[in-house]
Amino acid sequence: MNKKKITIGGWYNPSLDDETIKKIKDCGIDCIFLEGDNIGNNCLDEVLIDKNLELCDKYGLKAYVQKGNDVDIKTAIVRDEKFSDHESFLGLLMYDEPPAELFDSLHEEVKIYHEERIASEPFINLLPSYARSDRILGNYNVYINGFCNKFLNCNLNIKYLSFDFYPLIYGQDENPCLADRWLNDVYIVAQNAKKHGAAANAFIQAMP
């Protein structure tokens, strides 16, 4: 992706057709994260992924395909080989919101993936600070820094330090407000990304 501009990504997409893709592009979105069953992250329908990548090719939209947290690395590599002919295909989302305890095993998977599919980009999206304490080692900066030391500057072709956050919440008075940890998380991720030469990425989510 072009580091001279802010890349805008769409995390969860509806069923895609020409009209929907045009709307996504008109919104200024540069890339999306494709799923294979439209409701989960296990890429069950490879035919659907291939069809969606064809639409992305047609309209100049880039895409990562979700590997699925429970999909083994050998299967993921085979899928990558199938999808790599598409101009729109960037690589696989290797894991969404991994706890720190999985960093070692995930690193081994990413290493294998990179060795087999060197042109593809592995993408990992991290937890926010309000995740359960044991999943982020009790300290968000320690969690983020631990990921950086394990995955960045390690010749694994990981270009983003990415996390997601639900910043828009309902306060005690039931009025919408901004979560108090939001900007601090952005700061921690941005500082660590800068330190390790990666691009910072935040998926901003709002509920309900």
mmCIF file of C-alpha atoms in Angstrom:
data_model
loop_
_atom_site.group_PDB
_atom_site.id
_atom_site.type_symbol
_atom_site.label_atom_id
_atom_site.label_comp_id
_atom_site.label_asym_id
_atom_site.label_seq_id
_atom_site.Cartn_x
_atom_site.Cartn_y
_atom_site.Cartn_z
ATOM 1 C CA MET A 1 0.000 0.000 0.000
ATOM 2 C CA ASN A 2 1.033 3.603 -0.575
ATOM 3 C CA LYS A 3 2.653 5.005 2.581
ATOM 4 C CA LYS A 4 2.346 8.568 1.248
ATOM 5 C CA LYS A 5 -1.396 8.548 1.914
ATOM 6 C CA ILE A 6 -3.653 7.332 4.670
ATOM 7 C CA THR A 7 -4.994 3.936 3.662
ATOM 8 C CA ILE A 8 -8.670 3.457 4.501
ATOM 9 C CA GLY A 9 -9.763 -0.129 5.000
ATOM 10 C CA GLY A 10 -13.138 -1.780 5.507
ATOM 11 C CA TRP A 11 -13.146 -4.658 7.970
ATOM 12 C CA TYR A 12 -16.453 -6.382 7.458
ATOM 13 C CA ASN A 13 -18.076 -6.277 4.053
ATOM 14 C CA PRO A 14 -21.581 -7.260 2.958
ATOM 15 C CA SER A 15 -22.224 -9.617 0.045
ATOM 16 C CA LEU A 16 -20.411 -8.026 -2.867
ATOM 17 C CA ASP A 17 -21.695 -7.162 -6.307
ATOM 18 C CA ASP A 18 -20.831 -4.433 -8.812
ATOM 19 C CA GLU A 19 -23.051 -1.862 -7.144
ATOM 20 C CA THR A 20 -21.678 -2.528 -3.652
ATOM 21 C CA ILE A 21 -18.063 -2.413 -4.824
ATOM 22 C CA LYS A 22 -18.718 0.921 -6.548
ATOM 23 C CA LYS A 23 -20.175 2.322 -3.315
ATOM 24 C CA ILE A 24 -17.160 1.090 -1.330
ATOM 25 C CA LYS A 25 -14.792 2.787 -3.777
ATOM 26 C CA ASP A 26 -16.872 5.979 -3.782
ATOM 27 C CA CYS A 27 -16.491 6.115 0.011
ATOM 28 C CA GLY A 28 -12.730 6.369 -0.448
ATOM 29 C CA ILE A 29 -11.998 2.886 0.878
ATOM 30 C CA ASP A 30 -8.744 1.433 -0.451
ATOM 31 C CA CYS A 31 -8.848 -2.162 0.752
ATOM 32 C CA ILE A 32 -11.186 -4.619 2.411
ATOM 33 C CA PHE A 33 -10.861 -7.839 4.382
ATOM 34 C CA LEU A 34 -12.672 -10.660 2.636
ATOM 35 C CA GLU A 35 -14.341 -13.598 4.325
ATOM 36 C CA GLY A 36 -15.400 -16.817 2.694
ATOM 37 C CA ASP A 37 -18.770 -17.307 4.314
ATOM 38 C CA ASN A 38 -19.976 -13.705 4.820
ATOM 39 C CA ILE A 39 -20.651 -14.348 8.505
ATOM 40 C CA GLY A 40 -17.443 -15.700 10.028
ATOM 41 C CA ASN A 41 -13.705 -15.723 9.532
ATOM 42 C CA ASN A 42 -12.931 -19.255 8.399
ATOM 43 C CA CYS A 43 -13.070 -18.664 4.617
ATOM 44 C CA LEU A 44 -15.324 -21.672 4.077
ATOM 45 C CA ASP A 45 -16.337 -20.719 0.528
ATOM 46 C CA GLU A 46 -13.264 -20.272 -1.636
ATOM 47 C CA VAL A 47 -15.432 -19.819 -4.727
ATOM 48 C CA LEU A 48 -17.036 -16.797 -3.067
ATOM 49 C CA ILE A 49 -13.620 -15.375 -2.191
ATOM 50 C CA ASP A 50 -12.478 -15.810 -5.783
ATOM 51 C CA LYS A 51 -15.607 -14.070 -7.074
ATOM 52 C CA ASN A 52 -15.118 -11.183 -4.653
ATOM 53 C CA LEU A 53 -11.466 -10.825 -5.643
ATOM 54 C CA GLU A 54 -12.547 -10.622 -9.295
ATOM 55 C CA LEU A 55 -14.802 -7.702 -8.366
ATOM 56 C CA CYS A 56 -11.945 -6.061 -6.481
ATOM 57 C CA ASP A 57 -9.718 -6.522 -9.536
ATOM 58 C CA LYS A 58 -12.345 -4.899 -11.730
ATOM 59 C CA TYR A 59 -12.745 -1.788 -9.595
ATOM 60 C CA GLY A 60 -9.190 -1.311 -8.334
ATOM 61 C CA LEU A 61 -9.847 -2.282 -4.718
ATOM 62 C CA LYS A 62 -7.167 -4.132 -2.737
ATOM 63 C CA ALA A 63 -8.030 -6.997 -0.421
ATOM 64 C CA TYR A 64 -6.713 -9.195 2.351
ATOM 65 C CA VAL A 65 -8.361 -12.601 2.719
ATOM 66 C CA GLN A 66 -9.063 -13.796 6.232
ATOM 67 C CA LYS A 67 -7.164 -16.994 6.930
ATOM 68 C CA GLY A 68 -9.413 -17.931 9.830
ATOM 69 C CA ASN A 69 -8.017 -18.281 13.339
ATOM 70 C CA ASP A 70 -8.560 -22.041 13.296
ATOM 71 C CA VAL A 71 -7.251 -22.762 9.788
ATOM 72 C CA ASP A 72 -3.888 -24.555 9.702
ATOM 73 C CA ILE A 73 -0.970 -22.915 7.916
ATOM 74 C CA LYS A 74 -0.672 -25.565 5.163
ATOM 75 C CA THR A 75 -4.278 -24.966 4.142
ATOM 76 C CA ALA A 76 -3.688 -21.222 4.295
ATOM 77 C CA ILE A 77 -0.701 -21.473 1.940
ATOM 78 C CA VAL A 78 -2.717 -23.484 -0.586
ATOM 79 C CA ARG A 79 -5.425 -20.837 -0.480
ATOM 80 C CA ASP A 80 -2.893 -18.073 -0.905
ATOM 81 C CA GLU A 81 -1.596 -19.797 -4.039
ATOM 82 C CA LYS A 82 -5.137 -19.904 -5.447
ATOM 83 C CA PHE A 83 -5.819 -16.239 -4.787
ATOM 84 C CA SER A 84 -2.437 -14.748 -5.703
ATOM 85 C CA ASP A 85 -3.229 -14.424 -9.414
ATOM 86 C CA HIS A 86 -5.640 -11.622 -8.544
ATOM 87 C CA GLU A 87 -4.152 -8.135 -8.822
ATOM 88 C CA SER A 88 -6.240 -7.076 -5.829
ATOM 89 C CA PHE A 89 -4.892 -9.767 -3.491
ATOM 90 C CA LEU A 90 -2.461 -8.460 -0.865
ATOM 91 C CA GLY A 91 -2.161 -11.455 1.445
ATOM 92 C CA LEU A 92 -3.804 -13.203 4.382
ATOM 93 C CA LEU A 93 -5.131 -11.909 7.650
ATOM 94 C CA MET A 94 -3.302 -14.484 9.740
ATOM 95 C CA TYR A 95 -5.081 -13.885 13.042
ATOM 96 C CA ASP A 96 -7.603 -11.469 14.488
ATOM 97 C CA GLU A 97 -6.993 -10.369 18.093
ATOM 98 C CA PRO A 98 -4.381 -12.906 19.237
ATOM 99 C CA PRO A 99 -3.692 -13.086 22.980
ATOM 100 C CA ALA A 100 -0.053 -12.713 23.963
ATOM 101 C CA GLU A 101 0.188 -16.411 24.807
ATOM 102 C CA LEU A 102 -0.172 -17.235 21.100
ATOM 103 C CA PHE A 103 2.614 -14.969 19.861
ATOM 104 C CA ASP A 104 5.230 -17.752 19.765
ATOM 105 C CA SER A 105 3.117 -20.235 17.796
ATOM 106 C CA LEU A 106 1.732 -17.498 15.559
ATOM 107 C CA HIS A 107 5.265 -16.320 14.812
ATOM 108 C CA GLU A 108 6.140 -19.814 13.586
ATOM 109 C CA GLU A 109 3.087 -19.840 11.303
ATOM 110 C CA VAL A 110 3.903 -16.418 9.880
ATOM 111 C CA LYS A 111 7.508 -17.474 9.319
ATOM 112 C CA ILE A 112 6.400 -20.528 7.339
ATOM 113 C CA TYR A 113 3.874 -18.476 5.397
ATOM 114 C CA HIS A 114 6.469 -15.862 4.477
ATOM 115 C CA GLU A 115 9.009 -18.485 3.397
ATOM 116 C CA GLU A 116 6.447 -20.174 1.135
ATOM 117 C CA ARG A 117 4.628 -17.066 -0.120
ATOM 118 C CA ILE A 118 7.266 -14.344 -0.010
ATOM 119 C CA ALA A 119 5.317 -11.885 -2.184
ATOM 120 C CA SER A 120 2.218 -11.984 0.039
ATOM 121 C CA GLU A 121 1.632 -9.811 3.085
ATOM 122 C CA PRO A 122 0.705 -11.443 6.402
ATOM 123 C CA PHE A 123 -1.605 -9.189 8.434
ATOM 124 C CA ILE A 124 -2.346 -9.507 12.151
ATOM 125 C CA ASN A 125 -4.898 -7.386 13.978
ATOM 126 C CA LEU A 126 -4.339 -6.933 17.725
ATOM 127 C CA LEU A 127 -6.530 -6.567 20.785
ATOM 128 C CA PRO A 128 -7.513 -3.227 22.361
ATOM 129 C CA SER A 129 -6.511 -2.310 25.905
ATOM 130 C CA TYR A 130 -9.900 -3.241 27.360
ATOM 131 C CA ALA A 131 -9.331 -6.903 26.500
ATOM 132 C CA ARG A 132 -9.177 -9.331 29.399
ATOM 133 C CA SER A 133 -6.044 -8.592 31.411
ATOM 134 C CA ASP A 134 -4.413 -12.019 31.025
ATOM 135 C CA ARG A 135 -4.690 -11.770 27.224
ATOM 136 C CA ILE A 136 -2.593 -8.582 27.116
ATOM 137 C CA LEU A 137 -0.101 -9.479 29.872
ATOM 138 C CA GLY A 138 -1.791 -7.085 32.289
ATOM 139 C CA ASN A 139 -0.349 -4.055 30.503
ATOM 140 C CA TYR A 140 -1.251 -2.822 27.019
ATOM 141 C CA ASN A 141 2.131 -1.283 26.238
ATOM 142 C CA VAL A 142 3.844 -4.542 27.219
ATOM 143 C CA TYR A 143 1.446 -6.466 24.943
ATOM 144 C CA ILE A 144 2.030 -4.164 21.954
ATOM 145 C CA ASN A 145 5.779 -3.979 22.495
ATOM 146 C CA GLY A 146 5.930 -7.760 22.838
ATOM 147 C CA PHE A 147 4.225 -8.149 19.475
ATOM 148 C CA CYS A 148 6.604 -5.662 17.851
ATOM 149 C CA ASN A 149 9.678 -7.440 19.159
ATOM 150 C CA LYS A 150 8.363 -10.768 17.901
ATOM 151 C CA PHE A 151 6.978 -9.784 14.494
ATOM 152 C CA LEU A 152 8.356 -6.453 13.269
ATOM 153 C CA ASN A 153 11.847 -5.904 11.867
ATOM 154 C CA CYS A 154 12.093 -9.673 11.510
ATOM 155 C CA ASN A 155 11.913 -9.961 7.692
ATOM 156 C CA LEU A 156 8.367 -11.327 7.836
ATOM 157 C CA ASN A 157 6.864 -8.668 5.517
ATOM 158 C CA ILE A 158 4.406 -7.448 8.168
ATOM 159 C CA LYS A 159 3.838 -3.809 7.246
ATOM 160 C CA TYR A 160 1.203 -2.739 9.776
ATOM 161 C CA LEU A 161 0.866 -2.556 13.520
ATOM 162 C CA SER A 162 -2.900 -2.886 13.681
ATOM 163 C CA PHE A 163 -5.545 -2.984 16.405
ATOM 164 C CA ASP A 164 -9.256 -2.381 16.706
ATOM 165 C CA PHE A 165 -11.314 -0.441 19.199
ATOM 166 C CA TYR A 166 -14.978 0.391 19.855
ATOM 167 C CA PRO A 167 -14.579 4.093 20.736
ATOM 168 C CA LEU A 168 -18.227 5.093 20.532
ATOM 169 C CA ILE A 169 -20.084 3.735 23.544
ATOM 170 C CA TYR A 170 -23.058 4.529 25.749
ATOM 171 C CA GLY A 171 -22.193 6.297 28.984
ATOM 172 C CA GLN A 172 -23.903 5.840 32.348
ATOM 173 C CA ASP A 173 -26.588 8.322 31.292
ATOM 174 C CA GLU A 174 -27.243 6.278 28.130
ATOM 175 C CA ASN A 175 -25.892 9.077 25.954
ATOM 176 C CA PRO A 176 -23.226 8.292 23.328
ATOM 177 C CA CYS A 177 -19.691 9.166 24.387
ATOM 178 C CA LEU A 178 -16.078 8.455 23.465
ATOM 179 C CA ALA A 179 -14.322 5.676 25.387
ATOM 180 C CA ASP A 180 -11.648 7.144 27.661
ATOM 181 C CA ARG A 181 -8.954 4.625 26.613
ATOM 182 C CA TRP A 182 -9.295 5.273 22.893
ATOM 183 C CA LEU A 183 -6.697 8.006 22.372
ATOM 184 C CA ASN A 184 -4.232 6.357 24.745
ATOM 185 C CA ASP A 185 -4.394 3.138 22.697
ATOM 186 C CA VAL A 186 -3.828 5.130 19.503
ATOM 187 C CA TYR A 187 -0.791 6.767 21.114
ATOM 188 C CA ILE A 188 0.722 3.482 22.287
ATOM 189 C CA VAL A 189 0.258 1.798 18.908
ATOM 190 C CA ALA A 190 1.479 4.830 16.949
ATOM 191 C CA GLN A 191 4.613 5.235 19.079
ATOM 192 C CA ASN A 192 5.502 1.566 18.811
ATOM 193 C CA ALA A 193 4.836 1.527 15.073
ATOM 194 C CA LYS A 194 7.116 4.518 14.590
ATOM 195 C CA LYS A 195 9.818 2.920 16.718
ATOM 196 C CA HIS A 196 9.776 -0.261 14.630
ATOM 197 C CA GLY A 197 9.314 1.339 11.206
ATOM 198 C CA ALA A 198 5.789 0.032 10.607
ATOM 199 C CA ALA A 199 2.589 1.793 9.616
ATOM 200 C CA ALA A 200 0.030 2.166 12.426
ATOM 201 C CA ASN A 201 -3.508 0.994 11.675
ATOM 202 C CA ALA A 202 -6.668 1.352 13.743
ATOM 203 C CA PHE A 203 -10.016 -0.225 12.963
ATOM 204 C CA ILE A 204 -12.506 2.211 14.473
ATOM 205 C CA GLN A 205 -15.695 0.416 15.352
ATOM 206 C CA ALA A 206 -18.922 1.772 16.775
ATOM 207 C CA MET A 207 -21.714 -0.051 18.596
ATOM 208 C CA PRO A 208 -24.575 -0.448 18.445
#
